[in-house]
Amino acid sequence: MLDQVQRTESDDVRILLHCRRMTTLFTSQLATVGYARVAVQRGVDRYPDGLTYAVPVELGDLAVGEPVIVPLGAGDTPTAGYVIERFDETDLDPGRIKLIDCRANEPPMPRQLIDLAKWISSYYCAPIGMTLAAMMPAAVKRRVGLVGRTMIDLAGGAAADVKLAPKQRHVLDVLGAIPADRRPVEIRQLRDLSDLATTSPIKQLISKELLVVRSRTAVEAAWIEHALDATVPERLTEPQKQIIHDIQATLKGGFSTHLLFGVTGSGKTEVYIRLIEKVVEAGKVAILLVPEIALTPQTGGRLIARFPKHRVAVLHSGLTAAQRHQQWMLAASGAADIVLGARSAVFAPVPEGRLGLIVVDEEHDGSYKQDQIPRYHGRDVALRRAQLASCPVVLGSATPSLESWHNATIKGSYRLHRIENRVPGMRLPIVQIVDFVAERKRRHDRRVHLIGPRMESAIGETLDRGGQVLLLLNRRGYANYIACPDFRCGWMMNCDDCDATMVFHLNRRLPAGGFVRCHHCEAEQRLPQRCPLCDRHVTTFGLGTQRVEEELARKFPQLVEGKTMLRIDSDSMRGSKDFHHALGKFGAGEVQLLVGTQMIAKGLDFPNVQFVGVINADTAINLPDFRASERTFQLVNQVAGRCGRGKDLGLVIVQTFQPQASAIRLAAAHDYEGFAKLELADRQRCKLPPYTRLARIVVRDVDYTRCVNTARTIARRLGELADESMRLRGPAPCPISRIAGKHRQQIELLAESAQRLQKVLVAGRNEGLLHAGAGLVIDVDPIALL
Ligand code: ADP
Ligand code: ZN
Ligand code: ZN
């Protein structure tokens, strides 16, 4: 996102060149027609947002959403921004209002997105200019891939009685033979079609006014194709039919919210597809949001394959800049019937009045939350957008977020649709919980075993049968502790700049056999050989996917690393291409076993997966985050859902140190509702979301004292602004008290309603107390609390 906010020098030069007026004129000196509020693409934060400028007469038709250049600050620096409001009167002194310089050479922002930006800016406490900047991809603003082409057409005059050279006559004949709807053609294409060596005969015809030039600038728009053949189910299940029928009935009825709660493999995607069919048949556009599309290529592939006659624009971070520009333009021009993408696709520029449906698949997924300004939640923005567009929104999940579940079952503001069973021919897997401690006792050698005896034999049997295996461990690297073996010494290797331990990563090409890396600031160091305090040889311990991989190679000599066994995590996969490639090989049966982080827990649909193993279900459960339990439930449930999608019954083994933990016990029993009930009762008792609304404020500073003092000042003032019903916690050090050299102090503000929370935040913003930036994070409805 940064590159969207920071302008380069050349941008400034471009802006300067583009503006005819270099000196600022004030309203009193020139004829103007009313005023405009302009959101500049800088971190200027005022509430309500935007700065007031006067509109010069020649820009009288300037509309909301148009990009403009305005003078900013004492130096009148030409600055780009969007018009977010037009009005006729103002209380401000007209003599002090500056004039808009000119229109900027960028695509306009659809009006609906301006309205959405206003809401995001106010709800998530983000400067509106930065919000708008984040909504339009930088590639679109910079018009990456835009090419100017010289197109030639017949002038329409009579050429018969004009004397022409044979080559010229030939060109006219060739062009005349091309059907009118395929013209104009590019000059070089015409040259080639006419078998000419140069374009001079064409140019001569232009000067004789027998041909005309139509310049065109266009992005080379190409539809993204995925060759995935999609089988259409012969018959919908009864619940599918019923739900499609019910939601379809609301397609014309304005805004409504539906929560589709269906177990993994119950055919939710099929429901989305059928609803989208209805929407596009009616000439409307549907947006389908999926979490991290690069990680869920199958959903995208299936969707595109099921709409061969319709146009699907794809928006996600895996595209090149030019592709992103193209895809955005396809949506903006109205050529796309469906927009598919990750979080930011919620900002797809669907033409006014055409948005008919938004679907948010896996609505519980944490990747819908953006962790930079504006810190919005894609699902919640989707709700707001659907409301503005007056269309339904469908949220789907096998493990709904407790927020959505609460809305659907307790508040009743969402309509709940359930699918309790898997589609015919697919059964939910059997899930066994294995006590890690007990398993360890059964081993008699002293080596580390991340794969216990029961999991080991289940993997062996599955491989022997020709079945495929998925193994999940949500931790990268080899070992997450590097320490002195003498516990009386107690030395442990921490990152110099973070309050975190360093992680050991294997790399056989390095002399030490590997290196250490901090997973918070990415700093790397050599593996120390000896303890710096007592000079003993260091040891490494703890878990990591690389260690599992090593253990698998030892236990299953029939598996070949990199061939029949692949490790999938952000270290081994450089980009989405690597990942697609790996999945392709897994789908083809070439790879028998995948071991990886949660990248493999999401949405994969491979019928031959007969065994899923969770190496350690506890990696998240003890984190100091009130959603730790909810996340553990989701992860175990989702990864188990990858199993048993074929005719064979699947088996899942979950290894844990806490076999009694409700998140693990109920996930094994496929009992989402039981879990939700328990967890909601807890949240209610502790007055936590979804029963309250939370805003988290984090102060970051390299100077510890300054960090604490700033946090105290903010907390004190917020305490004064808040009413008695609200709770203020902190300031206190964040669970990770330092990252990349910056100390971190947090303040949490809890209110009974979003409105009450907003009131305090708005007041804090207006006073200049809460100014989101590098030193201050304001996170409304946060989902990461470390
Ligand atoms: P979910 O999204 O709920 O996990 P999917 O929509 O991916 O489930 O469906 C799982 C599998 O079942 C897919 O391969 C899909 O093609 C298939 N499927 C969906 N609906 C039906 C149906 N009515 N009959 C048979 N198979 C179906
Ligand atoms: Zn670090
Ligand atoms: Zn030591």
mmCIF file of C-alpha atoms in Angstrom, residues 128 281 333 391 403 481 747:
data_model
loop_
_atom_site.group_PDB
_atom_site.id
_atom_site.type_symbol
_atom_site.label_atom_id
_atom_site.label_comp_id
_atom_site.label_asym_id
_atom_site.label_seq_id
_atom_site.Cartn_x
_atom_site.Cartn_y
_atom_site.Cartn_z
ATOM 1 C CA ILE A 128 -9.678 9.833 3.702
ATOM 2 C CA GLU A 281 -28.586 -13.311 -16.158
ATOM 3 C CA SER A 333 -15.895 -0.298 -18.140
ATOM 4 C CA CYS A 391 -28.135 -5.545 -2.858
ATOM 5 C CA GLU A 403 -19.347 -11.875 15.263
ATOM 6 C CA TYR A 481 14.420 -21.804 20.183
ATOM 7 C CA ILE A 747 -4.467 1.000 24.996
#
